[in-house]
Short mmCIF file of C-alpha atoms (C1' of nucleotides) in Angstrom, two decimals:
data_model
loop_
_atom_site.label_atom_id
_atom_site.label_comp_id
_atom_site.label_asym_id
_atom_site.label_seq_id
_atom_site.Cartn_x
_atom_site.Cartn_y
_atom_site.Cartn_z
CA MET A 5 -43.95 -3.58 19.08
CA ILE A 6 -41.12 -5.55 17.64
CA GLN A 7 -42.93 -4.78 13.93
CA GLU A 8 -42.60 -1.25 15.00
CA MET A 9 -38.71 -1.05 15.67
CA LYS A 10 -38.07 -2.88 12.72
CA LYS A 11 -39.59 -0.65 11.23
CA LYS A 12 -36.49 1.84 11.82
CA PHE A 13 -34.18 0.02 9.48
CA TYR A 14 -35.68 -2.00 6.03
CA LEU A 15 -34.80 -1.17 2.18
CA GLU A 16 -37.29 0.31 0.12
CA ILE A 17 -37.23 -0.63 -3.71
CA LYS A 18 -37.47 2.27 -6.54
CA HIS A 19 -36.54 0.83 -9.49
CA ILE A 20 -35.36 -2.50 -10.46
CA CYS A 21 -33.45 -1.92 -14.40
CA LYS A 22 -34.81 -2.54 -16.68
CA GLN A 23 -31.25 -3.24 -18.96
CA SER A 24 -29.61 -4.86 -15.41
CA GLY A 25 -31.79 -5.96 -12.99
CA ALA A 26 -30.12 -3.82 -10.95
CA ARG A 27 -32.00 -2.05 -7.92
CA TYR A 28 -32.05 1.48 -6.90
CA GLY A 29 -33.93 1.68 -3.55
CA ILE A 30 -34.00 3.98 0.02
CA LEU A 31 -32.06 2.06 2.60
CA HIS A 32 -33.97 3.38 5.95
CA THR A 33 -31.86 3.52 8.78
CA PRO A 34 -32.29 5.02 12.76
CA HIS A 35 -29.85 7.28 11.42
CA GLY A 36 -31.08 8.69 8.57
CA ASP A 37 -32.48 7.55 5.28
CA VAL A 38 -29.65 6.33 2.41
CA GLU A 39 -29.87 5.34 -0.99
CA VAL A 40 -28.48 2.34 -2.60
CA PRO A 41 -26.15 1.08 -4.66
CA MET A 42 -23.67 2.61 -2.29
CA PHE A 43 -20.12 2.75 -1.71
CA MET A 44 -19.65 2.44 2.28
CA PRO A 45 -15.73 3.98 3.60
CA VAL A 46 -13.79 1.75 5.88
CA GLY A 47 -12.99 3.40 9.51
CA THR A 48 -12.11 0.34 10.92
CA LEU A 49 -10.96 2.36 14.56
CA ALA A 50 -13.53 4.57 14.77
CA THR A 51 -11.98 6.95 12.37
CA VAL A 52 -11.87 6.74 8.38
CA LYS A 53 -8.11 7.60 8.78
CA THR A 54 -6.78 11.32 7.98
CA LEU A 55 -10.48 11.86 7.55
CA SER A 56 -12.78 14.09 9.74
CA VAL A 57 -16.78 13.71 10.33
CA GLU A 58 -17.62 16.93 8.04
CA GLU A 59 -15.13 15.55 5.34
CA ILE A 60 -16.94 12.31 5.43
CA LYS A 61 -19.96 13.84 5.35
CA ALA A 62 -19.29 16.12 2.50
CA ILE A 63 -17.88 13.03 0.30
CA GLY A 64 -21.31 11.96 -0.32
CA SER A 65 -21.16 8.43 1.87
CA GLY A 66 -23.75 6.47 3.55
CA VAL A 67 -22.55 4.57 6.06
CA ILE A 68 -19.35 3.93 7.57
CA LEU A 69 -17.99 0.74 8.76
CA SER A 70 -15.74 0.61 11.84
CA ASN A 71 -14.56 -3.21 13.48
CA THR A 72 -15.45 -5.24 16.29
CA TYR A 73 -12.34 -6.83 16.90
CA HIS A 74 -10.07 -4.48 16.51
CA LEU A 75 -12.09 -1.63 19.29
CA SER A 76 -12.56 -4.19 21.75
CA ILE A 77 -8.99 -4.56 22.14
CA ARG A 78 -8.99 -0.81 21.94
CA PRO A 79 -10.29 1.15 23.59
CA GLY A 80 -12.14 -1.97 24.60
CA ALA A 81 -16.02 -1.97 23.98
CA ASP A 82 -17.10 -0.43 27.33
CA ILE A 83 -15.57 2.50 26.42
CA VAL A 84 -17.52 2.93 23.63
CA GLN A 85 -20.58 2.26 25.77
CA LYS A 86 -19.72 4.39 28.11
CA ALA A 87 -18.77 7.61 25.26
CA GLY A 88 -22.68 6.90 24.77
CA GLY A 89 -21.82 4.49 21.69
CA LEU A 90 -19.92 4.69 18.66
CA HIS A 91 -21.74 7.62 16.74
CA LYS A 92 -21.52 10.26 19.85
CA PHE A 93 -17.59 8.44 20.50
CA MET A 94 -16.62 9.86 17.00
CA ASN A 95 -18.95 12.42 16.43
CA TYR A 96 -20.64 10.67 13.53
CA ASP A 97 -24.39 11.17 13.67
CA GLY A 98 -24.69 9.19 10.04
CA PRO A 99 -25.94 4.94 9.51
CA MET A 100 -22.90 2.93 11.21
CA LEU A 101 -22.08 -0.43 9.81
CA THR A 102 -19.54 -2.62 12.36
CA ASP A 103 -17.77 -6.06 10.93
CA SER A 104 -18.23 -8.81 13.25
CA GLY A 105 -14.48 -9.95 13.30
CA GLY A 106 -15.34 -12.87 10.75
CA PHE A 107 -12.49 -11.13 8.57
CA GLN A 108 -9.50 -11.02 11.12
CA VAL A 109 -10.07 -15.01 11.72
CA PHE A 110 -8.91 -14.52 8.09
CA SER A 111 -6.34 -11.20 8.10
CA LEU A 112 -5.18 -12.97 10.52
CA ALA A 113 -5.15 -16.17 9.79
CA ALA A 114 -1.84 -16.43 12.22
CA ASN A 115 -3.25 -15.53 15.67
CA ARG A 116 -5.88 -18.00 15.86
CA LYS A 117 -7.29 -21.21 16.76
CA ILE A 118 -10.84 -21.75 15.51
CA LYS A 119 -13.17 -23.59 17.86
CA GLU A 120 -16.73 -24.68 17.27
CA GLU A 121 -17.39 -22.39 20.08
CA GLY A 122 -15.13 -19.46 18.91
CA VAL A 123 -12.27 -18.00 17.60
CA HIS A 124 -9.48 -17.60 20.07
CA PHE A 125 -6.26 -15.30 18.69
CA ARG A 126 -3.35 -13.94 20.06
CA SER A 127 -3.66 -10.05 20.01
CA HIS A 128 -1.83 -9.02 17.35
CA LEU A 129 -0.96 -5.99 18.99
CA ASN A 130 0.10 -7.25 22.31
CA GLY A 131 -0.20 -11.41 22.48
CA ASP A 132 -3.16 -11.21 25.07
CA LYS A 133 -5.17 -14.16 24.70
CA LEU A 134 -8.30 -13.43 23.01
CA PHE A 135 -11.63 -15.26 22.35
CA PHE A 136 -14.21 -14.20 19.89
CA SER A 137 -17.83 -16.32 19.99
CA PRO A 138 -20.54 -15.70 17.71
CA GLU A 139 -22.69 -14.29 21.05
CA GLY A 140 -19.67 -12.45 21.83
CA ALA A 141 -19.54 -10.78 18.57
CA ILE A 142 -23.11 -9.44 18.45
CA GLU A 143 -22.59 -8.33 22.37
CA ILE A 144 -19.41 -6.22 21.71
CA GLN A 145 -21.79 -4.54 18.61
CA GLU A 146 -24.57 -4.05 20.21
CA LYS A 147 -22.48 -2.22 22.96
CA LEU A 148 -20.55 -0.60 20.06
CA GLY A 149 -24.10 0.32 18.77
CA ALA A 150 -24.22 1.02 15.04
CA ASP A 151 -27.35 0.70 13.16
CA ILE A 152 -25.97 -2.47 11.22
CA ILE A 153 -23.72 -5.64 12.66
CA MET A 154 -22.32 -8.77 11.06
CA SER A 155 -22.64 -12.15 12.20
CA PHE A 156 -19.66 -13.51 13.43
CA ASP A 157 -18.10 -15.66 10.27
CA GLU A 158 -14.80 -17.33 8.97
CA CYS A 159 -14.07 -15.59 6.12
CA VAL A 160 -12.01 -18.96 4.90
CA HIS A 161 -9.39 -18.73 3.19
CA TYR A 162 -9.53 -18.66 -0.94
CA PRO A 163 -8.62 -21.43 -2.41
CA ALA A 164 -9.97 -23.89 0.03
CA THR A 165 -11.06 -27.50 -0.69
CA TYR A 166 -14.55 -28.63 -1.16
CA GLU A 167 -14.58 -30.43 3.01
CA TYR A 168 -12.65 -27.74 4.16
CA MET A 169 -15.41 -25.61 2.85
CA LEU A 170 -18.34 -27.92 3.83
CA ASP A 171 -17.33 -27.81 7.86
CA SER A 172 -16.84 -23.86 8.00
CA VAL A 173 -20.09 -23.36 6.53
CA ASN A 174 -21.82 -25.61 8.70
CA ARG A 175 -20.26 -23.61 11.17
CA THR A 176 -20.35 -20.14 10.34
CA LEU A 177 -24.00 -21.35 9.85
CA ARG A 178 -24.29 -22.83 13.64
CA TRP A 179 -22.82 -19.76 14.81
CA ALA A 180 -25.34 -17.32 12.38
CA GLU A 181 -28.49 -18.79 14.39
CA ARG A 182 -26.29 -18.44 18.19
CA GLY A 183 -25.65 -14.72 17.52
CA LYS A 184 -29.46 -14.32 16.43
CA VAL A 185 -30.51 -16.11 18.86
CA ALA A 186 -28.49 -14.47 21.46
CA HIS A 187 -29.17 -10.80 19.47
CA LYS A 188 -31.54 -8.18 21.72
CA THR A 189 -31.13 -5.09 20.52
CA GLU A 190 -33.19 -3.23 17.55
CA GLN A 191 -30.00 -2.61 15.40
CA ALA A 192 -30.06 -4.60 12.32
CA LEU A 193 -28.08 -8.05 11.97
CA PHE A 194 -26.86 -9.17 8.90
CA GLY A 195 -26.31 -13.01 8.08
CA ILE A 196 -23.12 -13.38 6.07
CA VAL A 197 -23.21 -15.55 2.47
CA GLN A 198 -19.87 -18.31 2.72
CA GLY A 199 -19.10 -21.01 0.55
CA GLY A 200 -16.32 -20.12 -1.50
CA GLU A 201 -16.61 -21.25 -5.14
CA PHE A 202 -18.82 -24.11 -4.46
CA ALA A 203 -21.83 -23.36 -6.01
CA GLU A 204 -24.01 -25.92 -3.53
CA LEU A 205 -22.36 -24.67 -0.78
CA ARG A 206 -23.33 -21.19 -1.59
CA LYS A 207 -26.97 -22.24 -2.20
CA TYR A 208 -27.32 -23.75 0.43
CA CYS A 209 -25.44 -21.21 2.99
CA ALA A 210 -27.76 -18.35 1.29
CA ASN A 211 -31.19 -20.93 2.20
CA LYS A 212 -29.83 -21.57 5.71
CA LEU A 213 -29.91 -18.10 6.38
CA VAL A 214 -32.60 -16.51 5.15
CA GLU A 215 -34.52 -19.34 7.17
CA ILE A 216 -32.88 -18.24 10.32
CA ASP A 217 -33.81 -15.00 8.81
CA PHE A 218 -31.74 -11.87 9.17
CA ASP A 219 -32.47 -7.78 8.12
CA GLY A 220 -30.04 -8.48 5.40
CA TYR A 221 -27.31 -10.24 3.74
CA ALA A 222 -23.86 -9.90 3.23
CA ILE A 223 -22.00 -12.34 0.28
CA GLY A 224 -18.40 -13.17 1.92
CA GLY A 225 -15.46 -14.58 1.22
CA THR A 226 -15.45 -12.27 -1.63
CA SER A 227 -11.71 -10.26 -2.77
CA ILE A 228 -9.50 -12.32 -1.09
CA GLY A 229 -7.18 -13.24 -3.63
CA GLU A 230 -9.10 -15.32 -5.94
CA PRO A 231 -9.53 -14.74 -9.70
CA LYS A 232 -12.37 -12.56 -10.43
CA ASP A 233 -14.51 -14.72 -12.83
CA VAL A 234 -14.41 -16.48 -9.37
CA CYS A 235 -16.01 -13.66 -7.30
CA LEU A 236 -18.48 -13.15 -10.21
CA LYS A 237 -19.36 -16.59 -9.85
CA MET A 238 -19.63 -16.31 -5.57
CA ILE A 239 -22.42 -13.67 -6.38
CA ASP A 240 -23.67 -15.29 -8.68
CA TYR A 241 -24.01 -18.79 -7.05
CA ALA A 242 -26.05 -16.87 -3.90
CA VAL A 243 -27.67 -13.39 -5.20
CA PRO A 244 -30.86 -16.27 -6.55
CA TYR A 245 -31.87 -17.37 -3.10
CA LEU A 246 -31.27 -13.93 -0.94
CA PRO A 247 -35.05 -11.98 -0.43
CA VAL A 248 -35.35 -8.70 -2.72
CA ASP A 249 -36.43 -7.27 -0.22
CA LYS A 250 -33.33 -7.27 2.14
CA PRO A 251 -30.49 -5.65 1.34
CA ARG A 252 -27.58 -7.53 0.02
CA TYR A 253 -24.16 -6.19 0.30
CA LEU A 254 -21.48 -7.93 -1.29
CA MET A 255 -18.21 -7.18 1.14
CA GLY A 256 -14.77 -5.82 0.60
CA VAL A 257 -15.80 -5.57 -2.99
CA GLY A 258 -13.81 -1.75 -3.30
CA SER A 259 -12.36 -1.53 -7.25
CA ILE A 260 -14.27 -0.32 -9.65
CA ASP A 261 -15.31 -2.98 -12.24
CA TYR A 262 -16.24 -5.94 -9.16
CA ILE A 263 -18.97 -2.52 -7.82
CA LEU A 264 -20.20 -2.39 -11.57
CA GLU A 265 -20.97 -6.02 -11.10
CA GLY A 266 -21.94 -6.28 -8.26
CA ILE A 267 -24.77 -3.88 -8.40
CA GLU A 268 -25.78 -5.08 -12.39
CA ARG A 269 -26.32 -8.69 -10.14
CA GLY A 270 -28.05 -6.90 -7.32
CA MET A 271 -26.15 -6.19 -4.76
CA ASP A 272 -26.86 -2.84 -2.66
CA MET A 273 -23.84 -1.72 -0.69
CA PHE A 274 -19.93 -2.08 -1.43
CA ASP A 275 -17.44 -1.52 1.68
CA CYS A 276 -13.80 -1.68 0.68
CA VAL A 277 -10.40 0.05 2.34
CA LEU A 278 -8.68 0.03 -1.45
CA PRO A 279 -9.30 3.57 -2.22
CA THR A 280 -8.28 4.68 1.30
CA ARG A 281 -5.26 2.45 1.83
CA ILE A 282 -4.39 3.20 -1.55
CA ALA A 283 -4.34 6.89 -1.16
CA ARG A 284 -2.46 6.66 1.19
CA HIS A 285 0.01 4.98 -0.85
CA GLY A 286 0.18 7.80 -3.24
CA ALA A 287 -2.77 5.27 -6.03
CA LEU A 288 -5.73 7.84 -7.26
CA MET A 289 -8.58 6.59 -9.02
CA THR A 290 -9.57 8.35 -11.71
CA SER A 291 -11.92 9.22 -14.85
CA LYS A 292 -8.60 8.07 -17.05
CA GLY A 293 -7.65 4.99 -14.85
CA ARG A 294 -4.88 5.04 -12.10
CA LEU A 295 -2.58 7.54 -11.20
CA ASN A 296 0.36 7.34 -9.47
CA ILE A 297 1.30 11.22 -7.62
CA ARG A 298 5.09 10.03 -6.75
CA LYS A 299 5.75 10.29 -10.36
CA ALA A 300 8.38 13.08 -11.23
CA GLU A 301 5.76 14.31 -14.44
CA TYR A 302 3.94 15.41 -11.62
CA LYS A 303 6.17 17.58 -10.18
CA GLU A 304 5.01 20.91 -12.23
CA ASP A 305 1.35 20.10 -13.25
CA PHE A 306 -0.79 22.64 -11.96
CA THR A 307 -4.11 21.16 -13.39
CA PRO A 308 -6.02 18.64 -10.57
CA LEU A 309 -5.93 15.50 -10.60
CA ASP A 310 -8.90 14.59 -11.87
CA ASP A 311 -10.50 16.82 -13.95
CA GLU A 312 -13.96 15.51 -13.63
CA CYS A 313 -13.94 14.93 -10.27
CA ASP A 314 -16.33 17.29 -8.01
CA CYS A 315 -14.27 16.92 -5.12
CA TYR A 316 -12.53 18.90 -1.94
CA THR A 317 -9.17 18.46 -3.76
CA CYS A 318 -10.07 18.19 -7.53
CA LYS A 319 -11.58 21.99 -6.67
CA ASN A 320 -8.25 23.38 -5.25
CA TYR A 321 -5.24 21.74 -5.25
CA THR A 322 -2.98 20.79 -7.99
CA ARG A 323 -0.63 17.44 -8.61
CA ALA A 324 1.90 18.93 -8.40
CA TYR A 325 0.80 20.23 -5.24
CA LEU A 326 -0.53 16.71 -4.17
CA ARG A 327 3.25 14.87 -5.03
CA HIS A 328 4.80 18.03 -3.34
CA LEU A 329 2.54 16.57 0.06
CA TYR A 330 3.17 12.87 -0.66
CA VAL A 331 5.90 13.27 -1.22
CA SER A 332 7.52 14.96 1.47
CA GLY A 333 5.27 12.77 3.75
CA GLU A 334 2.53 15.76 5.14
CA SER A 335 -0.09 14.08 6.16
CA LEU A 336 -2.34 16.15 4.54
CA GLY A 337 -1.49 15.02 1.13
CA GLN A 338 -3.09 11.39 2.79
CA ARG A 339 -5.72 12.95 3.38
CA LEU A 340 -6.30 15.11 0.43
CA LEU A 341 -5.90 11.77 -1.68
CA SER A 342 -7.95 9.72 0.74
CA ILE A 343 -11.01 12.36 0.18
CA HIS A 344 -10.26 12.25 -3.98
CA ASN A 345 -10.41 8.45 -3.64
CA LEU A 346 -14.33 7.87 -1.39
CA ARG A 347 -14.92 10.46 -3.40
CA PHE A 348 -14.80 9.53 -6.68
CA LEU A 349 -15.83 5.92 -6.09
CA ILE A 350 -18.99 7.69 -4.02
CA LYS A 351 -19.22 9.23 -7.09
CA MET A 352 -18.96 6.35 -9.78
CA VAL A 353 -21.80 4.86 -7.84
CA GLU A 354 -24.23 7.89 -7.73
CA GLY A 355 -23.72 7.92 -11.13
CA ALA A 356 -25.15 4.05 -11.27
CA ARG A 357 -27.74 4.86 -9.28
CA GLU A 358 -28.80 7.20 -11.98
CA ALA A 359 -27.83 5.19 -14.90
CA ILE A 360 -30.56 1.90 -12.74
CA LYS A 361 -33.47 4.91 -12.35
CA ASN A 362 -32.73 5.32 -15.92
CA ASP A 363 -33.04 1.86 -16.76
CA CYS A 364 -29.05 2.16 -18.94
CA PHE A 365 -26.80 0.69 -16.69
CA LEU A 366 -25.34 -1.42 -18.67
CA ASP A 367 -24.41 1.67 -20.94
CA TYR A 368 -23.26 3.85 -17.86
CA LYS A 369 -21.09 0.40 -16.38
CA LYS A 370 -19.02 -0.19 -19.65
CA SER A 371 -18.84 4.04 -20.36
CA VAL A 372 -17.13 3.79 -16.84
CA ILE A 373 -15.06 1.58 -17.53
CA GLU A 374 -13.96 2.70 -20.55
CA LYS A 375 -13.25 5.61 -19.43
CA PHE A 376 -11.04 3.82 -16.66
CA GLY A 377 -9.04 2.38 -19.34
CA ASP A 378 -7.86 -1.15 -18.41
CA ALA A 379 -5.23 0.11 -15.69
CA LYS A 380 -4.09 -2.79 -13.82
CA GLY A 381 -6.05 -3.29 -10.39
CA PHE A 382 -8.93 -1.72 -10.86
"C1'" G B 28 53.67 31.00 0.67
"C1'" G B 29 52.97 27.31 5.15
"C1'" A B 30 50.77 23.14 7.76
"C1'" G B 31 46.44 19.75 7.89
"C1'" G B 32 42.43 17.22 5.00
"C1'" A B 33 39.48 15.54 1.65
"C1'" G B 34 37.43 13.51 -3.38
"C1'" U B 35 33.67 6.13 -4.34
"C1'" A B 36 27.71 5.48 -8.78
"C1'" G B 37 22.11 11.75 -9.40
"C1'" C B 38 23.53 13.54 -4.36
"C1'" G B 39 24.82 12.26 0.88
"C1'" A B 40 28.19 7.97 3.32
"C1'" A B 41 30.68 3.30 3.56
"C1'" G B 42 34.70 -0.53 2.04
"C1'" U B 43 41.10 0.67 2.75
"C1'" G B 44 45.10 -5.01 -0.90
"C1'" G B 45 41.43 -10.36 -3.72
"C1'" C B 46 34.90 -12.53 -0.86
"C1'" C B 47 34.00 -5.13 -5.19
"C1'" A B 48 29.83 -3.36 -9.95
"C1'" A B 49 30.90 -1.02 -5.01
"C1'" A B 50 26.85 -1.89 2.12
"C1'" C B 51 23.42 1.53 3.02
"C1'" G B 52 20.38 6.11 3.18
"C1'" C B 53 18.23 10.01 0.11
"C1'" A B 54 16.13 11.39 -5.06
"C1'" G B 55 14.20 8.21 -9.37
"C1'" C B 56 11.87 4.64 -11.42
"C1'" U B 57 8.04 -0.30 -11.86
"C1'" G B 58 4.95 -2.96 -9.40
"C1'" A B 59 1.23 -4.37 -5.55
"C1'" C B 60 -3.01 -3.31 -2.01
"C1'" U B 61 -10.26 -5.55 -1.99
"C1'" G B 62 -15.41 -6.49 5.22
"C1'" U B 63 -7.15 -2.69 7.43
"C1'" A B 64 -1.75 -5.62 11.99
"C1'" A B 65 -0.16 -1.34 5.99
"C1'" A B 66 1.33 7.01 5.79
"C1'" U B 67 2.79 0.03 3.77
"C1'" C B 68 5.55 -3.71 1.58
"C1'" A B 69 7.94 -5.93 -3.18
"C1'" G B 70 11.39 -4.99 -7.42
"C1'" U B 71 15.11 -1.40 -9.76
"C1'" U B 72 19.06 2.69 -11.36
"C1'" C B 73 27.16 2.23 -14.77
"C1'" C B 74 26.95 -0.28 -20.46
"C1'" U B 75 25.38 -4.69 -22.36
"C1'" U B 76 23.19 -8.14 -28.38
"C1'" C B 77 23.69 -11.17 -21.35
"C1'" G B 78 28.76 -14.13 -23.46
"C1'" G B 79 30.87 -9.66 -21.54
"C1'" G B 80 32.41 -4.67 -21.53
"C1'" U B 81 34.12 -0.43 -18.53
"C1'" U B 82 34.26 2.07 -13.25
"C1'" C B 83 35.83 4.76 -7.42
"C1'" G B 84 39.14 12.84 -9.74
"C1'" G B 85 43.60 12.41 -13.20
"C1'" U B 86 47.84 10.13 -15.05
"C1'" G B 87 51.93 6.82 -14.84
"C1'" G B 88 53.96 2.75 -10.99
"C1'" U B 89 54.09 -1.85 -7.60
"C1'" U B 90 51.37 -6.15 -7.57
"C1'" C B 91 49.31 -13.16 -9.88
"C1'" A B 92 45.51 -8.68 -8.32
"C1'" A B 93 44.30 -1.44 -7.07
"C1'" A B 94 38.44 1.69 -4.87
"C1'" U B 95 41.82 0.33 -1.26
"C1'" C B 96 49.84 0.73 -1.48
"C1'" C B 97 53.08 4.46 -4.80
"C1'" G B 98 54.93 8.90 -7.62
"C1'" C B 99 53.29 13.08 -10.18
"C1'" C B 100 49.51 16.59 -11.48
"C1'" C B 101 44.18 18.17 -10.50
"C1'" U B 102 39.87 20.52 -7.53
"C1'" C B 103 37.46 21.10 -2.82
"C1'" C B 104 38.23 22.53 2.83
"C1'" U B 105 40.58 24.37 7.57
"C1'" C B 106 44.59 26.12 9.49
"C1'" C B 107 48.54 29.57 10.21
"C1'" A B 108 51.04 33.60 7.18
#
RNA sequence: GGAGGAGUAGCGAAGUGGCCAAACGCAGCUGACUGUAAAUCAGUUCCUUCGGGUUCGGUGGUUCAAAUCCGCCCUCCUCCA
């Protein structure tokens, strides 16, 4: 029976790129099958900021994220549950993933205390005392009802000492075990590999998580300000110990080059706020590099953002109009720019999948990066 | 023709003897943003060989010192005729 239920969620590897070793596959979920590698837009508060569900779907996204910490504070997990779960609450019928709140241990570090039993937070909204335990994070995520839920971990600040990281990894492992024991539903549960830049800790953490046995494995503690080579090492140190037949998720990675590096290293899933956040700040990813729509040079530029892009924005609007909307503070501007950046990244990953199928991923990676130029940031 | 008011950096607008190369806002420009406390944040916008040099409608004064005080001129606004 349990086998039967688990079958709703599994990864089917279809092809391994002969040139690179990158994987192409189908991730089967209760809300549909999606291809990997994939980029997953982040919708922290049960909304990918500024976008309607129709727009999210039109972009071609596979899975979208939401967040345990934030939703549990507002509107509250019970309300989402009463609504019939996240999918119904936000009217999205595609696969979803909720992060456990482990990232908030990092991003809201000023307002929290880490203990063995869990993490005590002060609400960033009103100062309320909050407590997140590994069991509690699972329980909340079960109420939210995403297809994939995450172990509660500590996303450790970079750089950290070996001693701190060792303690933290052991705690994260105990939390992973506790979360696994508490987990009651058929939602897929992923473990998160921590260990910072230390090879033996990444290996240790990965091996222990695999012993506990999860439905998928994430690499965490990445994209938090470490140099690029360190991030790549973090992946390299963990991947060899992850099972081939389970999905691998590189957390928080969303720049073009990092995604491609991750795919090359055998990662399947990526998420990041970068495309949506920078879009709201007027920065666009285009096939020719980074573009800042604020610039006066676009005032009378009646061409699309990116003439190689097939997104709704590029098909229908000009730079001059988008600049006008952005500069005027019109919300449509943020929306159209978010649509573009997400579509750009998702299309970039679509191209990666095709390249993997054709055993030429390394060529693809090289051509994308060369075309994008070495515009800083991505 | 008479009475009153106003002219400050690209624009708006503070400042009304020294701490003023001149607040602040806008506009412009440049960065940043990576499991979202983010429609946010940081820097920058007279010239410069970085020592300094030239600014506050124009001009001439007063003063150790003027965007700030005084004379004249120019321009604009309001009201009266």
